[in-house]
Coordinates of C-alpha atoms and ligand atoms in Angstrom, one line a residue:
Chain C
M1 CA 71.4 -33.7 -23.1
S2 CA 70.2 -36.3 -25.5
K3 CA 68.4 -35.1 -28.7
K4 CA 64.6 -34.9 -28.5
K5 CA 62.5 -36.9 -31.0
V6 CA 60.1 -34.6 -32.9
A7 CA 57.4 -35.6 -35.2
T8 CA 55.1 -33.0 -37.6
I9 CA 52.1 -34.7 -38.9
W10 CA 49.3 -33.3 -41.4
L11 CA 45.8 -34.2 -41.0
A12 CA 42.6 -32.2 -42.3
G13 CA 44.8 -29.0 -43.3
C14 CA 46.0 -27.6 -46.4
S15 CA 49.8 -28.1 -45.7
G16 CA 50.1 -24.3 -45.2
C17 CA 51.4 -24.8 -41.5
H18 CA 54.0 -27.1 -42.8
M19 CA 55.0 -24.5 -45.5
S20 CA 55.4 -22.1 -42.7
L21 CA 57.4 -24.4 -40.8
L22 CA 59.7 -24.9 -43.7
D23 CA 60.0 -21.0 -43.7
I24 CA 62.0 -21.3 -40.5
D25 CA 64.9 -21.5 -43.1
E26 CA 68.5 -21.8 -41.7
R27 CA 67.0 -21.9 -38.1
I28 CA 66.3 -25.6 -39.0
F29 CA 69.9 -26.0 -37.9
D30 CA 69.1 -24.7 -34.5
V31 CA 66.2 -27.4 -34.3
A32 CA 68.7 -30.0 -35.7
K33 CA 71.2 -29.4 -32.7
L34 CA 68.4 -30.2 -30.3
A35 CA 66.1 -32.6 -32.2
D36 CA 65.8 -35.5 -34.6
I37 CA 62.8 -35.4 -36.9
V38 CA 61.5 -38.9 -36.6
K39 CA 58.2 -38.4 -38.5
S40 CA 57.0 -35.9 -40.9
P41 CA 55.7 -35.4 -44.5
V42 CA 59.2 -35.4 -45.7
V43 CA 60.5 -38.3 -43.6
D44 CA 59.7 -41.7 -45.1
T45 CA 58.5 -43.9 -42.1
K46 CA 55.4 -45.7 -42.1
E47 CA 54.7 -46.3 -38.3
F48 CA 54.6 -43.5 -35.9
P49 CA 57.5 -43.8 -33.4
D50 CA 57.5 -42.8 -29.8
C51 CA 58.5 -39.1 -29.7
D52 CA 58.8 -36.1 -27.4
I53 CA 57.1 -33.4 -29.2
A54 CA 54.6 -33.8 -32.0
L55 CA 53.2 -30.8 -34.0
I56 CA 49.9 -31.7 -35.7
E57 CA 48.7 -29.6 -38.6
G58 CA 44.8 -29.9 -39.5
A59 CA 41.6 -30.8 -38.0
I60 CA 40.2 -34.4 -37.6
A61 CA 37.9 -34.9 -40.6
S62 CA 37.8 -38.5 -41.2
E63 CA 37.9 -42.0 -39.4
E64 CA 41.5 -42.4 -40.3
H65 CA 42.4 -39.0 -38.5
L66 CA 40.6 -40.0 -35.5
E67 CA 42.6 -43.3 -35.4
D68 CA 45.8 -41.7 -36.1
I69 CA 45.4 -38.8 -33.5
K70 CA 44.7 -41.5 -30.7
H71 CA 47.7 -43.5 -31.7
I72 CA 50.1 -40.4 -31.8
R73 CA 48.7 -39.2 -28.5
A74 CA 49.5 -42.6 -27.0
H75 CA 53.1 -42.1 -28.4
T76 CA 53.9 -38.5 -27.7
K77 CA 54.8 -36.6 -24.6
I78 CA 53.8 -33.1 -25.7
L79 CA 51.2 -32.9 -28.4
V80 CA 50.8 -29.5 -29.9
S81 CA 47.9 -28.3 -32.2
M82 CA 49.6 -26.2 -34.8
G83 CA 47.7 -23.8 -36.5
D84 CA 44.0 -22.7 -36.6
C85 CA 42.4 -26.1 -38.4
A86 CA 44.1 -27.9 -35.5
V87 CA 43.1 -25.5 -32.9
T88 CA 39.4 -24.6 -34.0
G89 CA 38.5 -26.6 -37.1
N90 CA 38.9 -23.3 -39.2
V91 CA 38.3 -23.7 -42.8
S92 CA 38.4 -27.3 -42.8
A93 CA 35.3 -27.3 -40.6
L94 CA 33.3 -25.0 -42.9
R95 CA 31.6 -28.2 -44.1
N96 CA 29.9 -28.7 -40.9
M97 CA 27.2 -26.2 -41.6
I98 CA 26.3 -28.4 -44.7
P99 CA 24.9 -31.9 -44.5
L100 CA 27.7 -34.5 -45.5
N101 CA 26.0 -36.0 -48.2
D102 CA 25.7 -32.7 -49.9
V103 CA 29.4 -32.0 -49.5
L104 CA 30.3 -35.3 -51.1
L105 CA 27.9 -34.7 -53.8
R106 CA 29.2 -31.3 -54.7
A107 CA 32.8 -32.5 -54.7
Y108 CA 32.4 -35.8 -56.5
V109 CA 29.3 -35.3 -58.9
E110 CA 28.3 -31.7 -59.2
A111 CA 31.6 -29.9 -59.7
P112 CA 32.2 -29.2 -63.3
S113 CA 35.5 -31.0 -63.3
N114 CA 33.5 -34.2 -62.8
V115 CA 32.8 -36.5 -65.7
D116 CA 30.2 -39.2 -64.8
G117 CA 31.5 -38.6 -61.2
K118 CA 30.2 -40.7 -58.2
I119 CA 30.7 -40.7 -54.6
P120 CA 33.5 -43.2 -53.8
E121 CA 32.9 -46.0 -51.5
A122 CA 34.2 -45.4 -48.1
G123 CA 36.8 -47.8 -46.6
K124 CA 38.0 -48.7 -50.2
G125 CA 41.1 -46.4 -50.6
V126 CA 39.3 -43.5 -49.1
S127 CA 38.6 -43.1 -45.4
R128 CA 35.0 -42.5 -44.2
L129 CA 34.6 -38.9 -43.4
L130 CA 33.1 -38.2 -39.9
P131 CA 29.8 -36.3 -39.8
R132 CA 31.4 -33.4 -38.3
V133 CA 34.9 -31.9 -38.6
M134 CA 36.4 -31.4 -35.0
P135 CA 39.5 -29.6 -33.5
L136 CA 42.1 -32.0 -32.0
H137 CA 41.3 -31.2 -28.5
E138 CA 37.8 -32.6 -28.9
A139 CA 39.4 -36.1 -29.7
V140 CA 42.5 -36.2 -27.5
K141 CA 44.3 -34.1 -24.8
I142 CA 46.4 -31.4 -26.3
D143 CA 49.4 -29.9 -24.4
F144 CA 50.0 -26.6 -26.2
F145 CA 48.1 -24.5 -29.0
I146 CA 49.8 -22.5 -31.7
P147 CA 47.3 -20.0 -33.3
G148 CA 47.4 -18.9 -36.9
C149 CA 46.4 -19.7 -40.4
P150 CA 49.1 -20.5 -40.9
P151 CA 51.2 -19.6 -37.8
S152 CA 54.1 -17.4 -38.9
A153 CA 57.5 -19.1 -39.2
D154 CA 58.8 -16.9 -36.4
L155 CA 55.9 -18.0 -34.2
L156 CA 56.5 -21.8 -35.1
F157 CA 60.2 -21.6 -34.5
Y158 CA 59.8 -19.7 -31.3
C159 CA 57.4 -22.3 -29.9
L160 CA 59.3 -25.2 -31.2
F161 CA 62.6 -24.0 -29.6
E162 CA 61.1 -23.2 -26.4
L163 CA 59.6 -26.7 -26.1
L164 CA 62.9 -28.2 -27.2
N165 CA 64.4 -26.2 -24.2
D166 CA 61.8 -27.5 -21.9
R167 CA 60.2 -23.9 -21.6
I168 CA 56.4 -23.0 -22.1
P169 CA 56.3 -20.7 -25.0
V170 CA 54.4 -17.4 -24.5
V171 CA 52.1 -16.9 -27.6
E172 CA 51.0 -13.4 -26.5
K173 CA 54.3 -11.7 -27.6
F174 CA 53.4 -12.5 -31.4
K175 CA 51.0 -10.5 -33.8
L176 CA 48.7 -13.3 -35.0
G177 CA 47.6 -13.7 -38.6
Chain U
M1 CA 25.1 15.5 -7.6
S2 CA 26.1 17.1 -4.2
T3 CA 25.8 13.8 -2.2
K4 CA 28.9 12.0 -2.7
Y5 CA 29.8 8.8 -0.6
S6 CA 32.3 6.3 -0.9
V7 CA 32.7 2.6 -2.0
T8 CA 35.7 0.4 -2.2
I9 CA 36.9 -1.3 -5.3
D10 CA 39.3 -4.0 -5.0
G11 CA 40.2 -2.9 -1.5
K12 CA 40.8 1.0 -2.5
T13 CA 38.3 3.5 -1.4
V14 CA 37.3 5.8 -4.0
E15 CA 34.4 8.5 -4.2
A16 CA 31.2 7.9 -6.1
G17 CA 28.0 9.9 -6.9
P18 CA 24.5 8.6 -6.7
K19 CA 23.2 7.1 -10.2
Q20 CA 26.7 6.5 -11.4
T21 CA 27.2 2.9 -12.6
I22 CA 29.8 0.7 -11.1
L23 CA 31.8 1.0 -14.6
D24 CA 31.7 4.7 -14.4
V25 CA 33.3 4.7 -10.9
C26 CA 35.8 2.2 -11.9
K27 CA 36.8 4.3 -14.9
T28 CA 37.1 7.3 -12.9
A29 CA 39.2 5.5 -10.2
G30 CA 41.4 4.0 -13.0
V31 CA 40.3 0.4 -12.5
D32 CA 40.1 -1.5 -15.8
I33 CA 37.2 -3.5 -16.4
M34 CA 36.6 -5.8 -19.5
T35 CA 33.7 -4.8 -21.5
L36 CA 32.3 -5.4 -25.1
C37 CA 28.6 -4.6 -25.5
Y38 CA 29.3 -1.3 -23.6
L39 CA 29.6 1.8 -25.8
E40 CA 29.8 5.3 -24.3
G41 CA 27.1 7.4 -25.7
V42 CA 24.5 4.9 -26.2
S43 CA 22.2 3.1 -23.3
N44 CA 23.7 0.1 -21.3
V45 CA 22.1 -3.2 -21.7
G46 CA 24.4 -5.7 -20.0
A47 CA 24.2 -8.0 -23.0
C48 CA 27.6 -9.7 -23.0
R49 CA 28.3 -10.1 -19.4
L50 CA 32.0 -9.7 -19.7
C51 CA 32.1 -6.7 -17.1
L52 CA 30.4 -8.9 -14.1
V53 CA 31.9 -8.1 -10.7
E54 CA 31.3 -9.1 -7.3
V55 CA 29.6 -7.3 -4.7
E56 CA 29.7 -7.9 -0.9
G57 CA 26.6 -9.1 0.4
T58 CA 25.2 -10.7 -2.7
Q59 CA 25.9 -14.1 -4.4
K60 CA 24.9 -12.9 -7.7
L61 CA 27.5 -11.5 -10.0
L62 CA 26.4 -8.0 -11.2
P63 CA 27.3 -6.2 -14.6
A64 CA 29.3 -3.2 -13.8
C65 CA 27.7 -1.4 -16.8
T66 CA 24.1 -1.5 -15.7
T67 CA 24.5 -1.6 -12.0
T68 CA 24.4 1.6 -9.9
V69 CA 26.5 1.8 -6.9
A70 CA 25.3 2.1 -3.5
P71 CA 27.1 3.7 -0.3
N72 CA 29.7 1.6 1.4
Q73 CA 29.4 -0.9 -1.5
K74 CA 32.4 -3.3 -1.4
I75 CA 33.4 -4.3 -5.0
Q76 CA 35.7 -6.8 -6.5
T77 CA 36.6 -6.7 -10.2
N78 CA 39.3 -9.3 -10.8
T79 CA 38.9 -12.3 -8.4
D80 CA 39.8 -15.9 -9.9
K81 CA 36.0 -16.5 -10.1
L82 CA 35.4 -13.8 -12.4
K83 CA 38.6 -14.3 -14.4
Q84 CA 37.1 -18.0 -15.1
Y85 CA 33.7 -16.5 -15.9
R86 CA 35.1 -14.1 -18.3
K87 CA 37.2 -16.7 -20.1
M88 CA 34.1 -18.8 -20.3
T89 CA 31.9 -16.2 -21.6
L90 CA 34.4 -15.4 -24.4
E91 CA 34.8 -19.1 -25.2
L92 CA 31.1 -19.5 -25.7
F93 CA 30.9 -16.5 -28.1
F94 CA 33.1 -18.5 -30.3
S95 CA 31.2 -21.7 -30.1
E96 CA 27.9 -20.2 -30.5
R97 CA 28.6 -18.9 -34.1
N98 CA 31.0 -19.7 -37.0
H99 CA 34.1 -17.8 -36.3
I100 CA 36.7 -18.5 -39.1
C101 CA 39.1 -15.7 -38.3
S102 CA 41.4 -16.6 -41.1
V103 CA 38.7 -15.3 -43.7
C104 CA 37.2 -12.7 -41.7
V105 CA 37.6 -8.9 -42.7
A106 CA 38.0 -8.0 -38.8
N107 CA 41.0 -10.7 -38.4
N108 CA 43.4 -8.7 -36.3
N109 CA 41.0 -5.7 -35.8
C110 CA 38.6 -7.6 -33.9
Q111 CA 37.4 -6.8 -30.2
L112 CA 36.3 -10.3 -29.6
Q113 CA 39.9 -11.6 -30.7
N114 CA 41.5 -9.0 -28.7
L115 CA 39.8 -9.8 -25.6
A116 CA 40.0 -13.4 -25.9
R117 CA 43.8 -13.1 -26.2
E118 CA 43.7 -10.7 -23.1
A119 CA 42.0 -13.5 -21.2
G120 CA 44.4 -16.1 -22.2
V121 CA 41.9 -18.0 -24.2
D122 CA 44.2 -20.6 -26.4
H123 CA 41.4 -23.0 -27.4
I124 CA 37.7 -23.2 -26.9
R125 CA 36.6 -25.9 -24.4
F126 CA 32.9 -26.0 -25.5
P127 CA 31.8 -27.9 -28.5
Y128 CA 31.3 -25.7 -31.4
I129 CA 27.6 -25.5 -32.4
F130 CA 28.3 -24.6 -36.1
P131 CA 24.9 -23.2 -36.4
E132 CA 23.4 -22.3 -39.9
A133 CA 23.8 -18.8 -40.2
H134 CA 23.7 -16.5 -43.2
T135 CA 25.1 -13.4 -44.7
D136 CA 23.1 -10.4 -46.0
A137 CA 24.9 -8.7 -49.0
S138 CA 21.7 -6.9 -50.2
H139 CA 22.7 -3.3 -48.8
K140 CA 24.6 -1.6 -51.6
E141 CA 27.4 -0.5 -49.4
F142 CA 27.5 -3.0 -46.2
M143 CA 27.3 -6.4 -45.4
M144 CA 25.9 -8.4 -42.4
D145 CA 27.3 -11.6 -41.6
H146 CA 25.4 -13.5 -38.8
N147 CA 28.1 -16.1 -38.6
R148 CA 30.2 -13.6 -36.7
C149 CA 27.4 -11.8 -34.6
I150 CA 27.8 -11.8 -30.9
L151 CA 24.5 -10.1 -30.2
C152 CA 25.9 -7.2 -28.3
T153 CA 23.0 -5.1 -29.8
R154 CA 25.4 -2.2 -30.3
C155 CA 23.9 -1.7 -33.7
V156 CA 20.5 -1.8 -32.5
R157 CA 21.2 1.0 -29.9
V158 CA 23.2 3.4 -32.0
C159 CA 20.5 3.0 -35.0
D160 CA 17.7 3.8 -32.7
E161 CA 19.3 6.2 -30.2
V162 CA 21.6 8.1 -32.4
E163 CA 20.6 7.8 -35.9
G164 CA 17.0 7.6 -35.0
A165 CA 16.1 5.1 -37.6
H166 CA 15.7 1.9 -35.7
T167 CA 16.3 -0.4 -38.6
W168 CA 17.8 -3.1 -36.5
D169 CA 16.2 -5.2 -33.8
V170 CA 16.6 -8.7 -32.2
M171 CA 14.4 -11.6 -33.1
G172 CA 14.1 -15.1 -31.5
R173 CA 15.3 -16.3 -28.1
G174 CA 18.4 -17.7 -26.5
Y175 CA 21.2 -18.9 -28.7
Q176 CA 18.8 -18.6 -31.9
S177 CA 18.3 -15.1 -31.4
R178 CA 19.3 -13.0 -34.7
I179 CA 19.5 -9.4 -35.5
I180 CA 17.0 -8.4 -38.1
S181 CA 16.5 -5.3 -40.2
D182 CA 12.9 -3.9 -40.4
F183 CA 10.3 -6.6 -40.3
D184 CA 13.1 -9.3 -41.1
Q185 CA 13.5 -8.2 -44.5
P186 CA 16.8 -8.0 -46.4
W187 CA 18.9 -4.8 -45.2
G188 CA 18.9 -3.7 -48.7
D189 CA 15.1 -3.4 -49.0
S190 CA 14.9 -1.5 -45.8
S191 CA 12.8 1.6 -45.8
T192 CA 14.2 3.1 -42.8
C193 CA 17.9 2.8 -43.0
T194 CA 19.6 6.0 -44.1
S195 CA 22.9 4.2 -44.9
C196 CA 24.7 6.4 -42.4
G197 CA 27.2 3.6 -41.5
K198 CA 27.1 4.0 -37.6
C199 CA 26.1 0.5 -36.9
V200 CA 29.1 -0.6 -38.9
E201 CA 31.4 1.6 -37.0
V202 CA 30.3 0.5 -33.5
C203 CA 30.0 -3.4 -34.4
P204 CA 32.9 -4.8 -32.4
V205 CA 33.5 -7.6 -34.7
G206 CA 33.4 -8.6 -38.4
A207 CA 29.5 -9.1 -38.3
L208 CA 28.8 -5.5 -40.0
W209 CA 31.3 -4.2 -42.5
P210 CA 31.7 -2.0 -45.4
K211 CA 31.9 -3.9 -48.8
D212 CA 35.1 -2.0 -49.9
A213 CA 36.9 -3.5 -46.8
M214 CA 39.6 -5.9 -47.7
L215 CA 40.4 -9.1 -45.7
G216 CA 42.0 -8.3 -42.5
H217 CA 42.4 -4.6 -43.2
L218 CA 39.1 -3.4 -41.6
K219 CA 39.5 -0.4 -39.3
K220 CA 36.4 0.8 -37.2
S221 CA 35.9 3.9 -35.1
P222 CA 33.3 3.3 -32.6
E223 CA 34.5 6.4 -30.6
M224 CA 33.2 8.3 -33.5
V225 CA 29.6 7.7 -32.0
T226 CA 30.7 8.6 -28.7
E227 CA 32.1 11.9 -29.9
L228 CA 29.1 12.8 -31.9
V229 CA 26.7 12.3 -28.9
H230 CA 29.0 14.3 -26.8
K231 CA 29.1 17.0 -29.3
R232 CA 25.4 17.2 -29.7
K233 CA 24.9 17.5 -25.9
H234 CA 27.1 20.2 -25.7
R235 CA 25.7 22.1 -28.6
S236 CA 24.8 25.7 -27.5
Ligands
LIG1 S1 34.6 -11.6 -35.9 FE1 36.7 -11.6 -35.0 S2 36.6 -13.6 -33.7 FE2 34.8 -13.5 -35.3 S3 36.0 -14.6 -37.2 FE3 36.1 -12.3 -37.3 S4 38.0 -11.9 -36.4 FE4 37.4 -13.9 -35.6
LIG2 S1 23.5 2.4 -41.8 FE1 22.7 3.8 -40.2 S2 20.4 3.9 -40.5 FE2 21.3 2.1 -41.6 S3 21.1 0.6 -40.2 FE3 23.1 1.2 -39.8 S4 22.8 2.8 -38.2 FE4 20.9 2.4 -39.0
LIG3 S1 25.9 -7.0 -35.7 FE1 27.7 -6.4 -34.6 S2 26.9 -4.7 -33.4 FE2 25.1 -5.7 -34.1 S3 24.5 -7.1 -32.5 FE3 26.1 -8.2 -34.0 S4 28.1 -8.0 -33.3 FE4 26.7 -6.6 -32.3
LIG4 S1 29.8 -4.5 -20.9 FE1 28.7 -4.9 -19.3 S2 27.4 -6.4 -19.9 FE2 28.6 -6.2 -21.7

């Protein structure tokens, strides 16, 4: 059996899901036997290559995220929402209850750490925020959902290992956190 | 109660008495029905629609907790149609308010979460509404977080029927409905609330909770209200 190509991507999340993924520790060797990690925050490639499985952390908060996820979908066989931000919007979507401009004002002007702060111009170095943060499945078709904030390392390993072996994981077996 | 008759539940013939609800009959017969707003000891209102069943001869789906059985009724509790509706109903609860489980006191001790898992909900197919909803921290011991309220009205019923205070009520219509205390005042200013905590115990989600509860460590005992009602009834 040839090795599967796996990508792990970080959109509007806190990197906690990736931390949890790193916590699979030595089980990374079991993954390495079955897969090559072709794109990830820890792999230095620019373009998103064709892959078999992509685990996506985070919700869609900006125009750039939206473009990215569409591109990833087009190049991925099994697209996985990894963690609550990807599945529900979670903490990343907390700003949806507040008008976008108030959010930007708070972050760039009002927050005490700002000195002469101003809201940066979208498109110049920073991507324009979408008016409403959304879970991945509102933008593209998702093939599998892994819950948890973050999902435990055990759950992540289990799901990835099952998918690498062409089986559908059964999340119900795990206590979620 | 002398006149017993028979009904069929999922093809099984069982005995039922007049005035029994379909839910009661199912419980006696050992048939599991998903419920959420139902609480033994207070009245049934049919608010959550999770206990819907199919009854032969009618197109309408009927809530098992508020429908009384009739002789020879043929009841189905677990058809594909019902399973789909249950799943949809559960998903709608999530899309209607702001359920951020990761920062909720009830995380992993939440009836809504448990039922969603049981029904196989792995994502919410309906767009989230993200309504503006408030928290009320004015009561000295308890919190009310409207972001997580599913309008089951357990709090309203227990406060009125068991505590006799009737602090809670429902205001507004449809998805804009809100639970209010007294005349839509802060809970802490309520002149009727006795701070008994019954509403907090029976709230199936993380909407009502004691301020000293730690994130994800909330434990509730709705059955204590059921017990209380039972004991009062059997006092000599
Ligand atoms: S009430 Fe339940 S479903 Fe809602 S946020 Fe809290 S744990 Fe999640
Ligand atoms: S604490 Fe008791 S009296 Fe106060 S609102 Fe809750 S049930 Fe009613
Ligand atoms: S506060 Fe809790 S018990 Fe009261 S209606 Fe909302 S969810 Fe139900
Ligand atoms: S349990 Fe019957 S409608 Fe809620």
